[in-house]
Short mmCIF file of C-alpha atoms in Angstrom, two decimals:
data_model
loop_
_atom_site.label_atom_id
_atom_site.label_comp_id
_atom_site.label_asym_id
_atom_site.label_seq_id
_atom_site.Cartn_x
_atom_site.Cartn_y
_atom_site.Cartn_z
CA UNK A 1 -9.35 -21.90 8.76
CA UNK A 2 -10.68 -18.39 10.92
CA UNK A 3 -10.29 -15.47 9.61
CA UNK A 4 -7.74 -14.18 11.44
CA UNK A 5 -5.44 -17.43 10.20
CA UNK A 6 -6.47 -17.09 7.06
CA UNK A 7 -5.24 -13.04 7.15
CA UNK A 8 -1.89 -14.06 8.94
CA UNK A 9 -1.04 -16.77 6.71
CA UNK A 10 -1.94 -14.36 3.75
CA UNK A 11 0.62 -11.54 4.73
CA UNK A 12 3.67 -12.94 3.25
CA UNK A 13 2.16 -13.70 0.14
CA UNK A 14 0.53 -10.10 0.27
CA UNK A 15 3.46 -8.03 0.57
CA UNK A 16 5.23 -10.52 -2.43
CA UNK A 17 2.59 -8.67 -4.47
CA UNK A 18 3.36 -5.32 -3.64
CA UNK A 19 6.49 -2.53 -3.73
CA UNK A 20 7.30 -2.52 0.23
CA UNK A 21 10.79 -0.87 1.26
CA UNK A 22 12.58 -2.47 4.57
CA UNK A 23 11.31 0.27 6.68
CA UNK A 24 7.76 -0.66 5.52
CA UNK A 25 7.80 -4.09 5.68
CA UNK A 26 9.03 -3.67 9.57
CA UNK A 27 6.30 -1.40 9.99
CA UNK A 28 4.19 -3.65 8.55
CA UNK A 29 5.42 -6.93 10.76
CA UNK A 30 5.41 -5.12 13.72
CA UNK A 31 1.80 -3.82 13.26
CA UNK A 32 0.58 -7.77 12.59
CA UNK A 33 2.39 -9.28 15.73
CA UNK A 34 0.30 -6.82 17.22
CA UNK A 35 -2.94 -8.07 15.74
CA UNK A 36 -1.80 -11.78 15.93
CA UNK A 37 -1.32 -11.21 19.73
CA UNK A 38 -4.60 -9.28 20.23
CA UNK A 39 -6.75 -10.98 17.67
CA UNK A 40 -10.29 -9.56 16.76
CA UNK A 41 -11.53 -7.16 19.59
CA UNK A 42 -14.30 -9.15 21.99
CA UNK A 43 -16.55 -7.90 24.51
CA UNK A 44 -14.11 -8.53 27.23
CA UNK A 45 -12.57 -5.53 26.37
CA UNK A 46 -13.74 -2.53 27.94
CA UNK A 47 -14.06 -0.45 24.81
CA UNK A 48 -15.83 -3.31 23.17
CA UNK A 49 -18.05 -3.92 25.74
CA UNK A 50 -21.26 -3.73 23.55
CA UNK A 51 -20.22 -4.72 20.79
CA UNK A 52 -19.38 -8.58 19.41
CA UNK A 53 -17.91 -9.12 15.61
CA UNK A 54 -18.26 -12.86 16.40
CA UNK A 55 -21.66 -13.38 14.09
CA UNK A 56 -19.63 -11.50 11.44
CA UNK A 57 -16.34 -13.56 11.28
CA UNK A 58 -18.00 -16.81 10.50
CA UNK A 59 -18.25 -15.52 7.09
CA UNK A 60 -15.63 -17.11 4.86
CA UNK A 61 -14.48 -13.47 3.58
CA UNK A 62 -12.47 -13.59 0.26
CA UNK A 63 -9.50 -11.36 1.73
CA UNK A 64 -8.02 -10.00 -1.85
CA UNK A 65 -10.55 -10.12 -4.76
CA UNK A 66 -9.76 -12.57 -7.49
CA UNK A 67 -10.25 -10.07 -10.40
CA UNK A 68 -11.02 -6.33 -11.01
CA UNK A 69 -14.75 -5.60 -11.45
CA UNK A 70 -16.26 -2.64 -13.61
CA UNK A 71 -19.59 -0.57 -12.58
CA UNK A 72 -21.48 0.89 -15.00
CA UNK A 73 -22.47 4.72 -14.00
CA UNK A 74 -25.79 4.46 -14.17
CA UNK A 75 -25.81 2.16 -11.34
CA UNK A 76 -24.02 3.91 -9.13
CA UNK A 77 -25.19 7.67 -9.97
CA UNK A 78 -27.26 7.90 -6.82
CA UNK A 79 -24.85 7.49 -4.53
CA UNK A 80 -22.79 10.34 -5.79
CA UNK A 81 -23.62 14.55 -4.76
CA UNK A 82 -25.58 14.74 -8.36
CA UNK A 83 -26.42 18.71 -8.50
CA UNK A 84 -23.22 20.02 -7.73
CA UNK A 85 -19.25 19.31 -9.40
CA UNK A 86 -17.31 17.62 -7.09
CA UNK A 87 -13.56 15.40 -7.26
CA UNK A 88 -14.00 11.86 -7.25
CA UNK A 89 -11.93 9.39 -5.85
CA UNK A 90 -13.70 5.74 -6.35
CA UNK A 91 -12.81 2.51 -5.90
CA UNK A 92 -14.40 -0.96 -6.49
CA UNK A 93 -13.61 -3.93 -4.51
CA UNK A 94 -10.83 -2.22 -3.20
CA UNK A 95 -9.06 -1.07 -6.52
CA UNK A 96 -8.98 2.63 -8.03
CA UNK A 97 -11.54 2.82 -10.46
CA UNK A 98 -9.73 5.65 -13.19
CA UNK A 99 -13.22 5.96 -14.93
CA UNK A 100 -15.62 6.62 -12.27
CA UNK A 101 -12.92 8.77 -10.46
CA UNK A 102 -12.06 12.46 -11.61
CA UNK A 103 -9.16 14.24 -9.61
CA UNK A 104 -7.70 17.04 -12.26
CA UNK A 105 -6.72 19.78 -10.34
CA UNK A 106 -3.73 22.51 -10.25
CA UNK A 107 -1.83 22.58 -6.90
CA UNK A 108 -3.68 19.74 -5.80
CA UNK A 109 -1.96 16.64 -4.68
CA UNK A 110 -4.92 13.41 -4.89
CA UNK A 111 -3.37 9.89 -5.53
CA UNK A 112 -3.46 6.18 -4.51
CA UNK A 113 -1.80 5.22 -1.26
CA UNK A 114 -0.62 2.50 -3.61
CA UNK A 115 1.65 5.34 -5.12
CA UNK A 116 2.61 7.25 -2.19
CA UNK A 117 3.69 4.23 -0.55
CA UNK A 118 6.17 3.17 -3.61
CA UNK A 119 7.28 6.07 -5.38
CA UNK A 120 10.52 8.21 -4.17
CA UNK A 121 8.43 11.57 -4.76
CA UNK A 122 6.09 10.96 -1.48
CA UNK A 123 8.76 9.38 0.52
CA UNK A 124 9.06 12.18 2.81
CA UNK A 125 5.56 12.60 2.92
CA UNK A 126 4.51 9.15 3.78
CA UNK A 127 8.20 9.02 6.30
CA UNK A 128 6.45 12.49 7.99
CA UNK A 129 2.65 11.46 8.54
CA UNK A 130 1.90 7.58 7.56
CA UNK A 131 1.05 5.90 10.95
CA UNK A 132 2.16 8.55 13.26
CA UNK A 133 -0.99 8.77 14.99
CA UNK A 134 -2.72 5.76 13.99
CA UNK A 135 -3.29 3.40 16.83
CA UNK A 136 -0.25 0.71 17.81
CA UNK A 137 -2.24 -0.90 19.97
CA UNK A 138 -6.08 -1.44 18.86
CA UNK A 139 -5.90 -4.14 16.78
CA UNK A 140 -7.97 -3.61 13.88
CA UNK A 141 -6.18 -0.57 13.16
CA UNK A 142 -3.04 -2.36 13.37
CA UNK A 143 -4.58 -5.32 11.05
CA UNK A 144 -4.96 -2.19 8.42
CA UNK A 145 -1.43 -0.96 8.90
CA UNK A 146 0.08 -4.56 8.56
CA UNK A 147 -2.46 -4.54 5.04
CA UNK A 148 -2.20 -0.66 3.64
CA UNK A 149 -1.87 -0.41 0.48
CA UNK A 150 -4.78 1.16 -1.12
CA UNK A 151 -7.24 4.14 -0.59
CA UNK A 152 -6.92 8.21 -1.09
CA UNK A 153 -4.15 9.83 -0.59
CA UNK A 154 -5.00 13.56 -0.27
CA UNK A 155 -2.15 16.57 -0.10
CA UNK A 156 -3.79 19.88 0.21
CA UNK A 157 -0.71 22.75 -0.56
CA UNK A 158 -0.42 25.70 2.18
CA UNK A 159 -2.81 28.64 1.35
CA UNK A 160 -4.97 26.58 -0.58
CA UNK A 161 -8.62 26.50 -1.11
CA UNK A 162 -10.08 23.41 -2.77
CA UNK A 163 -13.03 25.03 -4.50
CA UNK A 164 -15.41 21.76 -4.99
CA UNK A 165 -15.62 19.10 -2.47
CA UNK A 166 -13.93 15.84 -2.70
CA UNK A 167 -15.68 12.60 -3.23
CA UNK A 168 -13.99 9.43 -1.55
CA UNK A 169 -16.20 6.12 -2.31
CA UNK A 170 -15.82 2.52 -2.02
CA UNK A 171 -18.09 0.69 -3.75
CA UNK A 172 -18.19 -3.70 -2.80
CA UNK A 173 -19.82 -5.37 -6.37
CA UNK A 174 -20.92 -8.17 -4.67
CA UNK A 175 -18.99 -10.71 -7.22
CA UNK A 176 -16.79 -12.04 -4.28
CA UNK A 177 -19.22 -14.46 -1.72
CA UNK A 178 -18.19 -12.47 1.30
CA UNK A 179 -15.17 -10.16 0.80
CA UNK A 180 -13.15 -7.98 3.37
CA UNK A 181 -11.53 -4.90 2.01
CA UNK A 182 -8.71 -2.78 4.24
CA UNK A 183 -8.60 1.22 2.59
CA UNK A 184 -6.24 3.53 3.89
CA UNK A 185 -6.55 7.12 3.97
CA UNK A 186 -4.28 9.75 4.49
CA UNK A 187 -4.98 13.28 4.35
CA UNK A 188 -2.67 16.34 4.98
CA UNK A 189 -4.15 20.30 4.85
CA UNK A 190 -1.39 22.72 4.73
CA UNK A 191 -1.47 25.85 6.60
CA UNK A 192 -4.08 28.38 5.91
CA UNK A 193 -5.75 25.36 3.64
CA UNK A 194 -9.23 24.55 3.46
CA UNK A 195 -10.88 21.56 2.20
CA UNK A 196 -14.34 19.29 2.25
CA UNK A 197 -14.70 15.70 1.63
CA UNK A 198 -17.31 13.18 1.59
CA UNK A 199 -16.53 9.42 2.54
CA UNK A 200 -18.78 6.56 1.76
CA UNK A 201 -18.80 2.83 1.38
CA UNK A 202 -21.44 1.17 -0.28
CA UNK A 203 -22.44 -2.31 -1.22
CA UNK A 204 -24.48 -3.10 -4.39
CA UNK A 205 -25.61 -6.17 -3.75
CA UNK A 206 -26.68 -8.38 -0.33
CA UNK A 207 -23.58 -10.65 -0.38
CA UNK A 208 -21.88 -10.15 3.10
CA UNK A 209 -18.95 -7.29 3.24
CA UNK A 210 -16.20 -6.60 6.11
CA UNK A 211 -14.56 -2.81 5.84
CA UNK A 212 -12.01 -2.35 8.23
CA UNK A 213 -10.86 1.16 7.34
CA UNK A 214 -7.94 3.96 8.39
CA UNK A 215 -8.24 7.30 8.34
CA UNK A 216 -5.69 9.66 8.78
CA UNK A 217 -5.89 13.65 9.08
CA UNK A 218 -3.25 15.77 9.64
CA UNK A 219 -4.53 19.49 9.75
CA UNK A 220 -1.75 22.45 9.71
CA UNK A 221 -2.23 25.70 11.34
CA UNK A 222 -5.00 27.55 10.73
CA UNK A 223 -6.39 24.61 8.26
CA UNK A 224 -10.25 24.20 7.59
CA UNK A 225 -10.99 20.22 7.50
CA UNK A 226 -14.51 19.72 7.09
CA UNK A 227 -15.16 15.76 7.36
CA UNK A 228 -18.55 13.81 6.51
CA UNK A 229 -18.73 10.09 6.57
CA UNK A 230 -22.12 8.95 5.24
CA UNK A 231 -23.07 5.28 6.19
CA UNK A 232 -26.13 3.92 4.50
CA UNK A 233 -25.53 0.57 3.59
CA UNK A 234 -27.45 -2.49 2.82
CA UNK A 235 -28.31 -4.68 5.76
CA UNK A 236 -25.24 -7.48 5.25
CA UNK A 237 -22.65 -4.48 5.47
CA UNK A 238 -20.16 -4.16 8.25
CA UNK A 239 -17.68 -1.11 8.54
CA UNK A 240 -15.13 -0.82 11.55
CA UNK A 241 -14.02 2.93 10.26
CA UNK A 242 -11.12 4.21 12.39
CA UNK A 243 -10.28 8.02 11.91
CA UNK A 244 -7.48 9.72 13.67
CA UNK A 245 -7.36 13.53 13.83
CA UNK A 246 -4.06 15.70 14.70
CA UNK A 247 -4.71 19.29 14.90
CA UNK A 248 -1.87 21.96 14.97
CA UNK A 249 -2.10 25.57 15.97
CA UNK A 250 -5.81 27.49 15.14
CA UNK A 251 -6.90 24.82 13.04
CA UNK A 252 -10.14 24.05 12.88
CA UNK A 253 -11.69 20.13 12.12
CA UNK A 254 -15.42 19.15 12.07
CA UNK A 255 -15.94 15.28 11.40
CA UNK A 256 -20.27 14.42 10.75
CA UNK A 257 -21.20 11.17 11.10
CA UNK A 258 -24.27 9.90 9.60
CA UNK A 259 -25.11 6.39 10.33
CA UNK A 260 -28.33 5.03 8.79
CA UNK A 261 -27.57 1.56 7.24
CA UNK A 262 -25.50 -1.39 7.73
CA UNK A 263 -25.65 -4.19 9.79
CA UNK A 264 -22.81 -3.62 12.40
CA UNK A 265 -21.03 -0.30 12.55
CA UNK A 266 -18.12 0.81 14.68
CA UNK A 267 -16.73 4.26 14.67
CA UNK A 268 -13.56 4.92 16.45
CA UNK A 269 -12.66 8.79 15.95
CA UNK A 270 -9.70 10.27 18.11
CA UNK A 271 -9.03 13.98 17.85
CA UNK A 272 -5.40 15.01 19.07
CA UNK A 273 -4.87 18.72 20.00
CA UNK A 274 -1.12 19.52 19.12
CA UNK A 275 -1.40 23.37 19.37
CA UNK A 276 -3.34 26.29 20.82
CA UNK A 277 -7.07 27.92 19.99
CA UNK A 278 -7.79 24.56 18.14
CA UNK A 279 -11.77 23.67 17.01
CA UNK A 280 -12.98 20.35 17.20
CA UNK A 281 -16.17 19.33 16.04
CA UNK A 282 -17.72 16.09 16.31
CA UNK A 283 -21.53 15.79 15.09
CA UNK A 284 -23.95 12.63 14.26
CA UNK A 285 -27.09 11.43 13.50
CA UNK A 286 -28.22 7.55 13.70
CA UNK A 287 -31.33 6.67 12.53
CA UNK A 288 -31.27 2.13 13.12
CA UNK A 289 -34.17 -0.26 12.42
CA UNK A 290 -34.20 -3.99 12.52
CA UNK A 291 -31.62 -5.18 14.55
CA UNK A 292 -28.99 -2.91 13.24
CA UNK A 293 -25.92 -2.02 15.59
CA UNK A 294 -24.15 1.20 15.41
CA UNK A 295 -21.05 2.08 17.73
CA UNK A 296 -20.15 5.58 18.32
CA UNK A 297 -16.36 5.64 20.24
CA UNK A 298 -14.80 8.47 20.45
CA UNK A 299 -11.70 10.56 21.85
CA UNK A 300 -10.86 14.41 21.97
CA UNK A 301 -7.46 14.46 23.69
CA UNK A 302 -7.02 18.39 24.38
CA UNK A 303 -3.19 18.72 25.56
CA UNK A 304 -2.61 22.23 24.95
CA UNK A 305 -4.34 25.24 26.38
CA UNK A 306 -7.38 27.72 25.11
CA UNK A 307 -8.96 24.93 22.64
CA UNK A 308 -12.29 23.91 22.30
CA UNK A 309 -14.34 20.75 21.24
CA UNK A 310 -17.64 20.32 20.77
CA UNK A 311 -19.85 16.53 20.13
CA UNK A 312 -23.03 16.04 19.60
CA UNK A 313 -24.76 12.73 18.74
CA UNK A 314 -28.27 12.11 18.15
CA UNK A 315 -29.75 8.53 17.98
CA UNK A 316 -33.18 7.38 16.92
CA UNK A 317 -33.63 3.50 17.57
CA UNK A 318 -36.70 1.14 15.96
CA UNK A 319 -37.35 -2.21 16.35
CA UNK A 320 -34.88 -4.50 18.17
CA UNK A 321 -32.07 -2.13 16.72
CA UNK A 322 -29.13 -1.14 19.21
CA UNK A 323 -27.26 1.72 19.73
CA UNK A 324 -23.58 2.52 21.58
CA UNK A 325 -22.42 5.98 22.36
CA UNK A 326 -18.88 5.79 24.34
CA UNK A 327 -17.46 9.47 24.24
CA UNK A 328 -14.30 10.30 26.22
CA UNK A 329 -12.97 13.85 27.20
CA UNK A 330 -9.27 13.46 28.43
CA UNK A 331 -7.99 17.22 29.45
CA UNK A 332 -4.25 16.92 30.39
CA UNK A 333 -2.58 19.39 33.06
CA UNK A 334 -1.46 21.75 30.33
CA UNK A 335 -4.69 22.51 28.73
CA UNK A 336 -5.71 25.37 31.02
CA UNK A 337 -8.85 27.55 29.49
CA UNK A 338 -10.08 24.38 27.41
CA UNK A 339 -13.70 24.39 26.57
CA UNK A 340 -15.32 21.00 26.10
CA UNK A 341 -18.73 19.97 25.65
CA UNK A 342 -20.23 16.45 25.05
CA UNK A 343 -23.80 15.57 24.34
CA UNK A 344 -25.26 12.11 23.41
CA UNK A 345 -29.65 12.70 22.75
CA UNK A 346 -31.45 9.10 22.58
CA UNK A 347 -35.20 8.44 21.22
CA UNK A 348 -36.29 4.85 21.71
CA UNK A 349 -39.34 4.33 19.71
CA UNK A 350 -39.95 0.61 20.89
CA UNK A 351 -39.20 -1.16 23.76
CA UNK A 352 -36.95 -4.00 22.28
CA UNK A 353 -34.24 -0.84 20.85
CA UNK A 354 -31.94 -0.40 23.08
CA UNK A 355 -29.55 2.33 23.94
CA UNK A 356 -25.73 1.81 26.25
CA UNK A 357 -24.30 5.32 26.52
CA UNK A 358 -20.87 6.09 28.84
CA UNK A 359 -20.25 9.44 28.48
CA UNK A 360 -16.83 10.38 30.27
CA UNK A 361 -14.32 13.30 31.65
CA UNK A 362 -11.35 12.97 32.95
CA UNK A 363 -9.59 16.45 33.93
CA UNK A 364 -6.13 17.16 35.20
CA UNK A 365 -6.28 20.79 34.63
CA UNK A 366 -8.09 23.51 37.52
CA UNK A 367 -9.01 26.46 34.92
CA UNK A 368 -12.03 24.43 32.37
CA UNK A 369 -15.04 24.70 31.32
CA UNK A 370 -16.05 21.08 30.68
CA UNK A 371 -19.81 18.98 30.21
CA UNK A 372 -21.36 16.18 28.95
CA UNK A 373 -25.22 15.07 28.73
CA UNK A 374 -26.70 11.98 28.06
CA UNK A 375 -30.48 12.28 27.58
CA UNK A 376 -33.19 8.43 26.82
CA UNK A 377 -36.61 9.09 26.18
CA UNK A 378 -39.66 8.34 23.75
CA UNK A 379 -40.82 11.36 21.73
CA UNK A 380 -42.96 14.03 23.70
CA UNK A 381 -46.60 12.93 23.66
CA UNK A 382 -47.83 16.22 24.83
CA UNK A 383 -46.31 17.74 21.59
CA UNK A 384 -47.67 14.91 19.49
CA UNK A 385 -51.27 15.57 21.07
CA UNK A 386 -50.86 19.29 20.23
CA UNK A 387 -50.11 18.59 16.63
CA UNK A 388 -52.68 16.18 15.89
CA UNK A 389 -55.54 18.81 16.98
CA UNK A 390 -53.94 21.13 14.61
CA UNK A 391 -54.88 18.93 11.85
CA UNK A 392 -51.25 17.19 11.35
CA UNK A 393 -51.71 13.04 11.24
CA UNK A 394 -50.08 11.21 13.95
CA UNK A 395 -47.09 9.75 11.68
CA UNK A 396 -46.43 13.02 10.21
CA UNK A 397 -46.53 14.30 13.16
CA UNK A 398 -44.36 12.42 14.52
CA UNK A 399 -42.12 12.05 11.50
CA UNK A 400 -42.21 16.15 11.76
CA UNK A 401 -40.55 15.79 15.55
CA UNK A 402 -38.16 13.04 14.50
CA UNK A 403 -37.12 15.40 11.73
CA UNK A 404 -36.97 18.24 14.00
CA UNK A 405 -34.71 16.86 16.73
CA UNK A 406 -31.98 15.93 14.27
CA UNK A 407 -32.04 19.02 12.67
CA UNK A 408 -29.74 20.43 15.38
CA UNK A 409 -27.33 18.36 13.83
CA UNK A 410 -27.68 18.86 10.02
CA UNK A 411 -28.03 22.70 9.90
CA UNK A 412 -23.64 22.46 10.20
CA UNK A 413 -23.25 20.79 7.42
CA UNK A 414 -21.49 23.36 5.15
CA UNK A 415 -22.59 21.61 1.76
CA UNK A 416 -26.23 22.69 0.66
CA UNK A 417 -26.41 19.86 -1.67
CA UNK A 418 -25.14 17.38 0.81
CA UNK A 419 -27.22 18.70 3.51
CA UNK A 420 -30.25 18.62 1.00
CA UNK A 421 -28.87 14.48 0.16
CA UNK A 422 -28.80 13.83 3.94
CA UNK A 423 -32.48 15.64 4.59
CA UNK A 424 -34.28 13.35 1.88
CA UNK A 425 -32.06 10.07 3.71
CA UNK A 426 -33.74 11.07 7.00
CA UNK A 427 -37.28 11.23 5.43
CA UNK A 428 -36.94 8.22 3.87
CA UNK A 429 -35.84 6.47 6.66
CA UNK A 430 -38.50 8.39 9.12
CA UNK A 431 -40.94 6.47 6.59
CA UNK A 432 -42.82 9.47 5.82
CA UNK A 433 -42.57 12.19 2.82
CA UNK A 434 -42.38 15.40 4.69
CA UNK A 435 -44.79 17.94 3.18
CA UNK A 436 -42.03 20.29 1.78
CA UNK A 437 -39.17 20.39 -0.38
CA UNK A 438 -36.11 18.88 0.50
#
């Protein structure tokens, strides 16, 4: 039995196990005759183009795991923001860990989905915002919606400001053979709200691992969502991460992507402008070795006027590793005045790594100010000549450039101790210590 009959034949028995109301459970059928029509995306689609899941879905993947599995802190202390207090919402395997997690705080709503979903208090919540701009049609998001039931489920109250920075982690143990896990997210920022979170999903041991997650954000007017999605996983890790964005009124939403680990990785991230003098920032680095994949697709859909958005992706490729950047700009007619800019940098250090970039604009409006750049190269030998006769080796040296071109990208991040987490990631992965504290 595939994968995908092994998931369809699993779904009655799945929602037997779990609280679903009527209008849930039609949500939920609906969403898998999608995926049982469509089936696991293949290169013969056009946003797939690059990218095949077929070496992946020979693995026999445990779809629910057969017991709950503790982790002992020590073990998973580095993957955590150590120098500063944050919220932590962890899971293992898929299920909410209460001791590794810590979420105490006045005015602010963090739960399971597994409770918003079944409990009459979030009703109107999950009736408002659960899958209202999550994909019906791309069928690994719908495979999620036909199996949500876990993950973070994040309220922020109008007017407030969530003083420490929340922690969202899902940790894979490794005790399953091959195991494929399904969180849901859903996050709502109230007006004049302002939060930062950190997502990450990590596997602590080599035994293969399938994430297909969901993320959705809801941000109110005037609301401050600052995203980061750190990706550093071992090399049998796959993660299909799917984040939809909807932005009211002056809000203002930065999403940073840092991919460093993994085998395959596929980031879908759609930003939908539902108001005026909306911000939308997209920013990531991807530093791949091996023969490491990472997939960058994404969407700003600016429908409304006077907004701007603003990507930037940087890319650093080694070995036989590969590398997709497929960024879309759609402006409809209404969005006079937008302001969008789109820019994909590339370093190929060898000449097995390979690089497919399709940067893209498509404009219905007359009054915009709209770009995109797409930029493949080696690193500048003519700078690496002038720092070797100052004294500086050749692989600092050219550790020092590396370093230097994605700094554009992590002097944003708004989180000192994160940024200072991310720096020491790079050097490590650069292969070089870098001569000053990080």
């Amino acid at each position: 039995m595939d994968l995908k009959e092994k998931l369809l034949s699993s779904f009655m028995a799945f929602e037997e196990r779990v609280d679903v109301t009527t209008e849930l459970h039609d949500l939920r059928t609906s969403a898998l005759k999608n995926f049982e029509e469509k089936g696991f995306p293949t290169k013969k689609e056009e946003a797939w183009k690059y990218t095949s899941l077929n070496a992946i879905l020979k693995n026999d993947f445990s779809i629910f795991p057969k017991k709950e599995h503790a982790i002992d802190i020590k073990d998973v202390k580095k993957y955590f923001i150590n120098n500063i207090d944050t919220y932590k919402v962890i899971f293992i395997d898929g299920v909410f860990s209460t001791f590794l997690s810590s979420t105490t705080h006045d005015g602010l709503d963090v739960c399971l989905m597994s409770s918003a979903l079944t409990k009459p208090k979030y009703k109107m919540v999950i009736d408002t915002y659960f899958n209202q701009i999550a994909s019906k049609e791309e069928s690994m998001t719908t495979l999620n919606t036909a199996f949500a039931f876990e993950g973070a489920y994040i309220n922020v109250p109008k007017s407030t400001v969530v003083e420490k920075p929340i922690e969202i982690i899902y940790f894979s143990t490794g005790n399953e053979a091959a195991l494929m896990v399904q969180p849901r997210n859903l996050v709502v920022v109230g007006e004049n709200a302002h939060v930062q979170i950190v997502e990450r999903h990590q596997s602590l041991n080599e035994n293969p691992v399938l994430t297909n997650a969901v993320t959705e954000i809801f941000a109110q007017k005037r609301a401050i969502v600052d995203y980061y999605k750190i990706q550093n996983d071992v090399q049998t890790a796959n993660l299909i991460d799917n984040t939809y964005i909807a932005q009211k009124q002056e809000s203002r939403v930065s999403v940073h992507t840092f991919s460093f680990g993994g085998n395959i990785t596929r980031n879908n991230l759609n930003f939908y402008h539902q108001g005026e003098r909306i911000d939308s920032t997209l920013k990531g680095i991807t530093i791949l070795g091996d023969k490491q994949h990472v997939d960058h697709y994404t969407l700003v859909h600016h429908a409304q006027p006077n907004c701007e958005s603003h990507q930037n992706y940087k890319c650093i490729l080694n070995d036989q590793s590969t590398g997709v950047f497929n960024g879309k700009i759609f402006v409809e007619k209404e969005a006079q005045k937008t302001d969008a800019f789109q820019q994909n940098s590339n370093i190929l250090l060898t000449d097995k790594a390979t690089i497919n970039a399709k940067p893209q604009l498509e404009i219905y409006a007359d009054d915009v100010k709209c770009s995109h750049g797409c930029t493949i190269g080696q690193l500048d030998e003519s700078a690496m000549f002038y720092m070797q006769q100052r004294g500086i080796p050749k692989k600092e040296a050219k550790a020092l450039l590396m370093y230097a071109f994605t700094n554009e990208v992590t002097a944003s991040v708004k989180i000192p101790d994160l940024k200072e987490k991310i720096a020491k990631i790079i050097a490590t992965k650069l292969g070089v210590h870098m001569g000053f504290d990080l």
